[in-house]
Amino acid sequence: MFYIPLLKFSKESCKFCTLLTLGFALWTLLFIAPAFAQDQGQPPSTQQQSPNKAPAPPEAGGPGNDVGPYAIPKKKDEPPPPPPEKPKKIEGMPDYSIQVNVPLVNVDISVITKNGQFVPGLKKENFKILEDGVPQQISNFGQHEAPITAVLLVEFASTNYWYLSDALNASYTFASGLKKDDWVAVESYDMRTYILVDFTQDKRAILGALGTLRIPGFSETNLFDALYDTLDRVDRIEGRKYIILVSSGRDTFSKINLDQTLKKVKATPNVTIYAISIGRALREMADARGMVGPIMSTDFLQADNQMNTFAKMTGGKAYFPRFTGELPEDFRDIASNIRNQYDLAYHPTNPKLDGTYRKLKVELVAPDGGPLKIRDQKGKDVKYEIIAREGYTAKHQVE
């Protein structure tokens, strides 16, 4: 066992030790370090260059000392390229540029037989488009079967059990036929419009939204307000959109009138409305028993006319099923129409951006210019129907 004795130093002793240490270090640098360097054969302040490293060529362009040839080579002295010649300016002609915006009108067309079957195999030469009676030159043409982007707009008000039952049956039938790539939003309306679920590809979320429709609220059916609001929302979405309107067609308390709604339908591009009427069986049963007076009958006729107008103006179709068993066939017809369409586009001969409404008419023509005849497998002529929007509103250019 060893013990190191602890020495106590005074303040003057510590200063003496520090001076002694500094003096020894100075003596080492002045006398011992130069002698050690001479014994090794090298100068104390320079580094010996490796004999295997070749000297850098003058073309390297770098410094010639011991840094090495890691330098960018010198660029050859070449004259700069001559500047491009400016176009000659004609005297008296002002400086200006011309920019032309050529509008493009897209038209989706469905050609179906009287049985609701889609007619495939048509070519670009078989279509003729008239805008305000003037033939147009088709620039783009194609046929597609693509996923859909749709809004299911359901009337759910405290009116009658038959109406509620038909609305739910129609909505569930539509939801059951959706595919995994379809984008669908669900809205209901009575006095107000309610977004039950925003655009989603989850069928369970859509069915869950329909499951919330159990107890109706108000008895008012504000169809015009609901349709106007839905059109305003889908107008911000790019591409082709569809509105599946499940409604009686009656409007009772909307702030917006029919004329404003029709103007909104005309002004909203790339939207097709398919209407499904509800309460048809109740109306016919009441009419057969003499319970429908002239005023109520006129109200029902106006409701049906509104549903037809919304659909035809946008290139859609209105359905008036009397029984629940007709709904699957109606929605299969809708799916066939919206999933199988011909896409046509043209540059209108009237390029004015004046915000006017222009009527469209689509015809099928044969190679000789006459009406196109479609025959079945037995060679019999088949009647067909062309479904396309009735017109569009040109853009309005703000000065």
Coordinates of N, CA and C in Angstrom, one line a residue, residues 4-186:
I4 N 0.6 8.6 -1.4 CA 1.2 9.8 -2.0 C 0.9 11.0 -1.1
P5 N 2.0 11.5 -0.6 CA 1.7 12.6 0.3 C 1.2 13.8 -0.4
L6 N 0.3 14.5 0.1 CA -0.2 15.8 -0.5 C 0.6 16.9 0.0
L7 N 1.1 17.6 -1.0 CA 2.0 18.8 -0.7 C 1.2 20.0 -0.8
K8 N 1.5 20.9 0.0 CA 0.8 22.2 0.1 C 1.8 23.2 -0.5
F9 N 1.3 23.9 -1.5 CA 2.1 25.0 -2.1 C 1.5 26.3 -1.8
S10 N 2.4 27.2 -1.7 CA 1.9 28.6 -1.5 C 1.7 29.3 -2.8
K11 N 1.2 30.4 -2.8 CA 0.9 31.2 -4.1 C 2.1 31.5 -4.8
E12 N 3.2 31.9 -4.0 CA 4.5 32.2 -4.7 C 5.2 31.0 -5.3
S13 N 5.0 29.8 -4.7 CA 5.5 28.6 -5.3 C 4.9 28.2 -6.6
C14 N 3.6 28.4 -6.7 CA 2.9 28.1 -8.0 C 3.4 29.0 -9.1
K15 N 3.6 30.3 -8.9 CA 4.1 31.2 -9.9 C 5.5 30.8 -10.4
F16 N 6.3 30.3 -9.5 CA 7.7 29.9 -9.8 C 7.6 28.6 -10.7
C17 N 6.7 27.7 -10.4 CA 6.6 26.5 -11.2 C 6.1 26.8 -12.6
T18 N 5.2 27.7 -12.8 CA 4.7 28.1 -14.1 C 5.8 28.7 -14.9
L19 N 6.6 29.6 -14.4 CA 7.8 30.2 -15.1 C 8.8 29.2 -15.5
L20 N 9.0 28.2 -14.6 CA 10.0 27.2 -15.0 C 9.5 26.3 -16.1
T21 N 8.2 26.0 -16.2 CA 7.7 25.2 -17.3 C 7.8 25.9 -18.6
L22 N 7.5 27.2 -18.6 CA 7.5 28.0 -19.9 C 9.0 28.1 -20.4
G23 N 9.9 28.2 -19.5 CA 11.3 28.3 -19.9 C 11.8 27.0 -20.5
F24 N 11.4 25.9 -20.0 CA 11.8 24.6 -20.5 C 11.2 24.4 -21.9
A25 N 10.0 24.8 -22.2 CA 9.4 24.7 -23.5 C 10.1 25.5 -24.5
L26 N 10.5 26.8 -24.1 CA 11.2 27.6 -25.1 C 12.5 27.1 -25.4
W27 N 13.2 26.6 -24.4 CA 14.6 26.0 -24.7 C 14.5 24.8 -25.6
T28 N 13.4 24.0 -25.6 CA 13.2 22.8 -26.4 C 13.0 23.3 -27.9
L29 N 12.2 24.3 -28.1 CA 12.0 24.8 -29.5 C 13.2 25.4 -30.1
L30 N 14.0 26.0 -29.4 CA 15.2 26.7 -29.9 C 16.4 25.8 -30.2
F31 N 16.6 24.8 -29.4 CA 17.8 24.0 -29.6 C 17.6 22.5 -29.9
I32 N 16.6 21.9 -29.4 CA 16.4 20.4 -29.7 C 15.7 20.2 -31.0
A33 N 14.6 21.0 -31.3 CA 13.9 20.7 -32.5 C 14.7 20.9 -33.8
P34 N 15.6 21.9 -34.0 CA 16.4 22.0 -35.2 C 17.4 20.9 -35.3
A35 N 17.9 20.5 -34.2 CA 18.9 19.4 -34.3 C 18.3 18.1 -34.7
F36 N 17.0 17.8 -34.2 CA 16.3 16.6 -34.6 C 16.0 16.6 -36.1
A37 N 15.6 17.8 -36.6 CA 15.3 17.8 -38.0 C 16.5 17.6 -38.9
Q38 N 17.7 18.1 -38.6 CA 18.9 17.9 -39.4 C 19.3 16.4 -39.3
D39 N 19.0 15.7 -38.2 CA 19.3 14.3 -38.2 C 18.5 13.5 -39.1
Q40 N 17.2 13.9 -39.4 CA 16.3 13.2 -40.3 C 16.6 13.6 -41.7
G41 N 17.4 14.6 -42.1 CA 17.7 15.0 -43.5 C 16.6 15.8 -44.1
Q42 N 15.7 16.4 -43.4 CA 14.7 17.2 -44.0 C 14.7 18.6 -43.4
P43 N 14.3 19.6 -44.2 CA 14.2 20.9 -43.6 C 13.0 21.0 -42.7
P44 N 13.1 21.8 -41.6 CA 12.1 21.8 -40.6 C 10.8 22.4 -41.1
S45 N 10.8 23.2 -42.1 CA 9.6 24.0 -42.5 C 9.1 23.7 -43.9
T46 N 9.6 22.7 -44.6 CA 9.1 22.3 -45.9 C 8.8 20.8 -45.9
Q47 N 8.0 20.4 -46.9 CA 7.7 19.0 -47.1 C 8.3 18.5 -48.4
Q48 N 8.9 17.3 -48.3 CA 9.6 16.7 -49.5 C 8.5 16.1 -50.5
Q49 N 8.7 16.4 -51.8 CA 7.7 16.0 -52.8 C 8.0 14.5 -53.1
S50 N 7.0 13.7 -53.3 CA 7.2 12.3 -53.6 C 7.9 12.1 -55.0
P51 N 8.9 11.3 -55.1 CA 9.6 11.1 -56.3 C 8.8 10.4 -57.4
N52 N 7.7 9.7 -57.0 CA 6.9 9.0 -58.0 C 5.8 9.9 -58.7
K53 N 5.5 11.1 -58.1 CA 4.5 11.9 -58.6 C 5.1 12.8 -59.8
A54 N 4.5 12.7 -61.0 CA 4.9 13.4 -62.1 C 4.5 14.9 -62.0
P55 N 5.4 15.8 -62.4 CA 5.0 17.2 -62.4 C 3.8 17.5 -63.2
A56 N 3.0 18.5 -62.8 CA 1.8 18.8 -63.6 C 2.2 19.5 -64.9
P57 N 1.5 19.1 -66.0 CA 1.8 19.8 -67.3 C 1.4 21.2 -67.3
P58 N 2.0 22.0 -68.1 CA 1.5 23.4 -68.2 C 0.1 23.6 -68.6
E59 N -0.5 22.5 -69.4 CA -1.8 22.7 -69.9 C -2.9 22.5 -68.8
A60 N -2.4 22.0 -67.6 CA -3.3 21.9 -66.5 C -3.9 23.2 -66.0
G61 N -3.1 24.2 -66.2 CA -3.6 25.5 -65.8 C -3.6 25.9 -64.4
G62 N -3.2 25.0 -63.5 CA -3.2 25.2 -62.1 C -1.9 25.8 -61.6
P63 N -1.8 26.0 -60.3 CA -0.6 26.5 -59.7 C 0.5 25.4 -59.8
G64 N 1.8 25.9 -59.9 CA 2.9 25.0 -60.1 C 3.6 24.5 -58.9
N65 N 3.1 24.8 -57.7 CA 3.7 24.4 -56.5 C 3.3 22.9 -56.1
D66 N 3.4 22.6 -54.8 CA 3.2 21.3 -54.4 C 1.7 20.9 -54.2
V67 N 0.7 21.8 -54.6 CA -0.7 21.5 -54.5 C -1.1 20.3 -55.4
G68 N -0.5 20.2 -56.6 CA -0.8 19.1 -57.5 C -1.6 19.6 -58.7
P69 N -1.9 18.7 -59.6 CA -2.5 19.1 -60.9 C -4.0 19.0 -60.8
Y70 N -4.7 19.1 -59.6 CA -6.1 19.1 -59.5 C -6.7 20.5 -59.8
A71 N -6.7 20.9 -61.0 CA -7.2 22.2 -61.5 C -7.9 22.0 -62.8
I72 N -8.8 23.0 -63.0 CA -9.6 22.9 -64.3 C -8.7 23.4 -65.4
P73 N -8.7 22.6 -66.5 CA -7.9 23.0 -67.7 C -8.3 24.4 -68.2
K74 N -7.3 25.0 -68.8 CA -7.6 26.3 -69.4 C -8.5 26.2 -70.6
K75 N -9.4 27.1 -70.7 CA -10.3 27.2 -71.9 C -9.6 27.8 -73.1
K76 N -9.9 27.3 -74.2 CA -9.3 27.8 -75.4 C -9.9 29.2 -75.7
D77 N -9.1 30.0 -76.1 CA -9.5 31.4 -76.5 C -10.3 31.3 -77.8
E78 N -11.6 31.3 -77.7 CA -12.5 31.3 -78.9 C -13.3 32.6 -78.9
P79 N -13.6 33.1 -80.1 CA -14.4 34.3 -80.2 C -15.8 34.0 -79.8
P80 N -16.5 34.9 -79.2 CA -18.0 34.6 -78.8 C -18.8 34.5 -80.1
P81 N -19.9 33.7 -80.0 CA -20.8 33.5 -81.2 C -21.4 34.9 -81.5
P82 N -21.7 35.1 -82.8 CA -22.4 36.4 -83.1 C -23.8 36.4 -82.6
P83 N -24.3 37.5 -82.2 CA -25.7 37.6 -81.7 C -26.7 37.4 -82.8
P84 N -27.9 36.8 -82.5 CA -28.9 36.5 -83.5 C -29.4 37.8 -84.2
E85 N -29.6 37.7 -85.4 CA -30.1 38.8 -86.2 C -31.5 39.2 -85.8
K86 N -31.8 40.4 -85.5 CA -33.1 40.9 -85.2 C -33.9 41.1 -86.4
P87 N -35.2 40.8 -86.3 CA -36.1 41.0 -87.5 C -36.1 42.5 -87.9
K88 N -36.1 42.7 -89.2 CA -36.2 44.0 -89.7 C -37.5 44.7 -89.4
K89 N -37.5 45.9 -88.8 CA -38.7 46.6 -88.5 C -39.1 47.4 -89.7
I90 N -40.4 47.2 -90.0 CA -41.0 48.0 -91.1 C -41.4 49.4 -90.6
E91 N -41.1 50.3 -91.3 CA -41.4 51.7 -90.9 C -42.9 51.9 -90.9
G92 N -43.3 52.6 -89.8 CA -44.8 52.9 -89.7 C -45.6 51.8 -89.0
M93 N -45.0 50.6 -88.8 CA -45.8 49.5 -88.2 C -45.5 49.5 -86.7
P94 N -46.6 49.6 -85.8 CA -46.4 49.6 -84.4 C -46.0 48.2 -83.9
D95 N -45.4 48.2 -82.7 CA -45.0 46.9 -82.0 C -46.2 46.4 -81.3
Y96 N -46.6 45.2 -81.6 CA -47.7 44.5 -80.9 C -47.6 43.0 -81.1
S97 N -48.3 42.2 -80.3 CA -48.3 40.8 -80.4 C -49.8 40.4 -80.5
I98 N -50.0 39.2 -81.1 CA -51.4 38.7 -81.3 C -51.6 37.4 -80.5
Q99 N -52.6 37.4 -79.7 CA -52.9 36.2 -78.9 C -54.4 35.8 -79.2
V100 N -54.6 34.6 -79.7 CA -55.9 34.1 -80.1 C -56.3 33.0 -79.2
N101 N -57.5 33.1 -78.5 CA -58.0 32.0 -77.7 C -59.2 31.4 -78.5
V102 N -58.9 30.1 -78.9 CA -59.9 29.4 -79.7 C -60.7 28.5 -78.7
P103 N -62.0 28.7 -78.5 CA -62.8 27.9 -77.6 C -63.0 26.5 -78.1
L104 N -63.1 25.6 -77.2 CA -63.3 24.2 -77.6 C -64.6 23.7 -76.8
V105 N -65.5 23.1 -77.6 CA -66.8 22.7 -77.0 C -66.8 21.1 -77.0
N106 N -67.0 20.6 -75.8 CA -67.0 19.1 -75.6 C -68.5 18.7 -75.5
V107 N -68.8 17.6 -76.2 CA -70.2 17.1 -76.2 C -70.1 15.6 -76.0
D108 N -70.8 15.1 -74.9 CA -70.9 13.7 -74.7 C -72.2 13.2 -75.2
I109 N -72.1 12.1 -76.0 CA -73.3 11.6 -76.8 C -73.5 10.1 -76.5
S110 N -74.7 9.8 -76.2 CA -75.1 8.4 -76.0 C -76.1 8.0 -77.1
V111 N -75.9 6.9 -77.8 CA -76.8 6.4 -78.8 C -77.3 5.1 -78.3
I112 N -78.6 5.0 -78.0 CA -79.2 3.8 -77.4 C -80.4 3.4 -78.3
T113 N -80.7 2.1 -78.2 CA -81.9 1.6 -78.9 C -83.1 1.8 -78.1
K114 N -84.3 1.4 -78.6 CA -85.5 1.6 -77.8 C -85.6 0.7 -76.6
N115 N -84.7 -0.4 -76.6 CA -84.6 -1.3 -75.5 C -83.6 -0.8 -74.4
G116 N -83.0 0.4 -74.7 CA -82.0 0.9 -73.8 C -80.6 0.4 -74.0
Q117 N -80.3 -0.3 -75.1 CA -79.0 -0.9 -75.3 C -78.1 0.2 -76.0
F118 N -76.8 0.2 -75.6 CA -75.9 1.2 -76.2 C -75.5 0.7 -77.6
V119 N -75.4 1.6 -78.5 CA -75.0 1.3 -79.9 C -73.5 1.5 -80.0
P120 N -72.7 0.5 -80.1 CA -71.2 0.7 -80.2 C -70.8 0.8 -81.7
G121 N -69.5 1.0 -81.9 CA -68.9 0.9 -83.3 C -69.2 2.1 -84.2
L122 N -69.7 3.2 -83.7 CA -69.9 4.3 -84.6 C -68.6 5.1 -84.8
K123 N -68.5 5.7 -85.9 CA -67.2 6.4 -86.2 C -67.5 7.9 -86.3
K124 N -66.4 8.6 -86.4 CA -66.4 10.1 -86.4 C -67.3 10.6 -87.6
E125 N -67.2 9.9 -88.7 CA -67.9 10.4 -89.9 C -69.4 10.2 -89.7
N126 N -69.9 9.4 -88.8 CA -71.3 9.1 -88.6 C -72.0 10.2 -87.8
F127 N -71.3 11.1 -87.2 CA -71.9 12.2 -86.4 C -71.8 13.5 -87.1
K128 N -72.9 14.3 -86.9 CA -73.0 15.6 -87.5 C -73.5 16.5 -86.3
I129 N -72.8 17.6 -86.1 CA -73.2 18.5 -85.0 C -73.6 19.9 -85.6
L130 N -74.7 20.4 -85.2 CA -75.2 21.7 -85.6 C -75.2 22.6 -84.4
E131 N -74.6 23.8 -84.5 CA -74.7 24.8 -83.5 C -75.5 26.0 -84.0
D132 N -76.7 26.2 -83.5 CA -77.6 27.2 -84.0 C -77.8 27.0 -85.5
G133 N -77.9 25.7 -85.9 CA -78.2 25.4 -87.3 C -77.0 25.4 -88.2
V134 N -75.8 25.7 -87.7 CA -74.6 25.8 -88.6 C -73.8 24.5 -88.3
P135 N -73.5 23.7 -89.4 CA -72.6 22.5 -89.2 C -71.3 22.9 -88.6
Q136 N -70.8 22.0 -87.8 CA -69.5 22.2 -87.1 C -68.5 21.1 -87.5
Q137 N -67.2 21.4 -87.6 CA -66.2 20.4 -87.9 C -65.7 19.8 -86.6
I138 N -65.9 18.4 -86.5 CA -65.5 17.7 -85.3 C -64.0 17.5 -85.4
S139 N -63.3 18.0 -84.3 CA -61.9 17.9 -84.2 C -61.4 16.7 -83.3
N140 N -62.1 16.3 -82.3 CA -61.8 15.2 -81.4 C -62.9 14.3 -81.3
F141 N -62.6 13.0 -81.3 CA -63.6 11.9 -81.3 C -63.1 10.7 -80.5
G142 N -63.9 10.1 -79.7 CA -63.5 8.9 -79.0 C -64.7 8.3 -78.3
Q143 N -64.5 7.0 -77.9 CA -65.5 6.3 -77.1 C -64.8 5.8 -75.8
H144 N -65.5 6.0 -74.7 CA -64.9 5.6 -73.4 C -65.8 4.9 -72.5
E145 N -65.3 4.1 -71.7 CA -66.0 3.4 -70.6 C -65.2 3.7 -69.3
A146 N -65.6 4.7 -68.6 CA -64.7 5.2 -67.5 C -65.5 5.3 -66.2
P147 N -64.8 5.4 -65.1 CA -65.6 5.6 -63.8 C -66.3 6.9 -63.8
I148 N -67.3 7.0 -62.9 CA -68.2 8.2 -62.9 C -67.9 9.0 -61.7
T149 N -68.2 10.3 -61.8 CA -68.2 11.2 -60.7 C -69.7 11.8 -60.6
A150 N -70.3 11.4 -59.5 CA -71.8 11.7 -59.5 C -72.1 12.2 -58.1
V151 N -73.3 12.9 -58.0 CA -73.9 13.4 -56.8 C -75.3 12.7 -56.7
L152 N -75.5 12.0 -55.7 CA -76.9 11.4 -55.4 C -77.7 12.4 -54.6
L153 N -78.6 13.1 -55.2 CA -79.4 14.1 -54.6 C -80.8 13.6 -54.3
V154 N -81.1 13.4 -53.0 CA -82.3 12.6 -52.6 C -83.3 13.6 -51.9
E155 N -84.5 13.5 -52.3 CA -85.6 14.2 -51.6 C -86.0 13.4 -50.4
F156 N -85.9 13.9 -49.2 CA -86.2 13.2 -48.0 C -86.9 14.2 -47.0
A157 N -88.2 14.3 -47.2 CA -89.0 15.2 -46.4 C -90.2 14.5 -45.8
S158 N -90.8 15.2 -44.8 CA -91.9 14.6 -44.1 C -93.2 14.8 -44.9
T159 N -93.3 14.1 -45.9 CA -94.5 14.2 -46.8 C -95.4 13.0 -46.8
N160 N -94.9 11.9 -47.2 CA -95.7 10.6 -47.2 C -94.8 9.4 -47.2
Y161 N -95.3 8.4 -46.6 CA -94.5 7.1 -46.4 C -94.1 6.6 -47.8
W162 N -95.0 6.7 -48.8 CA -94.7 6.1 -50.1 C -93.5 6.9 -50.7
Y163 N -93.5 8.1 -50.5 CA -92.3 8.9 -51.1 C -91.0 8.6 -50.4
L164 N -91.0 8.4 -49.1 CA -89.8 8.1 -48.4 C -89.3 6.7 -48.8
S165 N -90.3 5.8 -48.9 CA -89.9 4.4 -49.2 C -89.3 4.3 -50.6
D166 N -89.9 5.0 -51.6 CA -89.4 5.0 -53.0 C -88.0 5.7 -53.0
A167 N -87.8 6.8 -52.3 CA -86.6 7.5 -52.3 C -85.4 6.6 -51.8
L168 N -85.7 5.9 -50.7 CA -84.7 5.0 -50.1 C -84.4 3.8 -51.0
N169 N -85.4 3.2 -51.6 CA -85.2 2.1 -52.5 C -84.4 2.5 -53.7
A170 N -84.7 3.6 -54.3 CA -84.0 4.1 -55.4 C -82.5 4.4 -55.1
S171 N -82.3 5.0 -53.9 CA -80.9 5.4 -53.5 C -80.1 4.1 -53.3
Y172 N -80.7 3.1 -52.6 CA -79.9 1.9 -52.3 C -79.7 1.1 -53.6
T173 N -80.6 1.2 -54.5 CA -80.4 0.5 -55.8 C -79.2 1.1 -56.6
F174 N -79.2 2.4 -56.5 CA -78.1 3.1 -57.2 C -76.7 2.8 -56.5
A175 N -76.7 2.8 -55.2 CA -75.4 2.6 -54.5 C -74.9 1.2 -54.7
S176 N -75.8 0.2 -54.8 CA -75.4 -1.2 -55.0 C -74.8 -1.4 -56.3
G177 N -75.0 -0.6 -57.3 CA -74.4 -0.8 -58.6 C -73.1 0.0 -58.9
L178 N -72.6 0.6 -57.8 CA -71.4 1.4 -58.0 C -70.1 0.5 -58.1
K179 N -69.1 1.0 -58.8 CA -67.8 0.3 -58.9 C -66.8 0.9 -58.0
K180 N -65.7 0.2 -57.9 CA -64.7 0.7 -56.9 C -64.0 2.0 -57.3
D181 N -64.0 2.3 -58.6 CA -63.3 3.6 -59.0 C -64.3 4.7 -59.1
D182 N -65.5 4.6 -58.8 CA -66.5 5.7 -58.9 C -66.4 6.6 -57.7
W183 N -66.5 7.9 -58.0 CA -66.6 8.9 -57.0 C -68.0 9.4 -56.8
V184 N -68.5 9.3 -55.6 CA -69.9 9.6 -55.4 C -70.1 10.4 -54.1
A185 N -70.9 11.5 -54.1 CA -71.3 12.2 -52.9 C -72.8 12.1 -52.8
V186 N -73.3 12.1 -51.5 CA -74.7 11.9 -51.2 C -75.2 13.2 -50.5

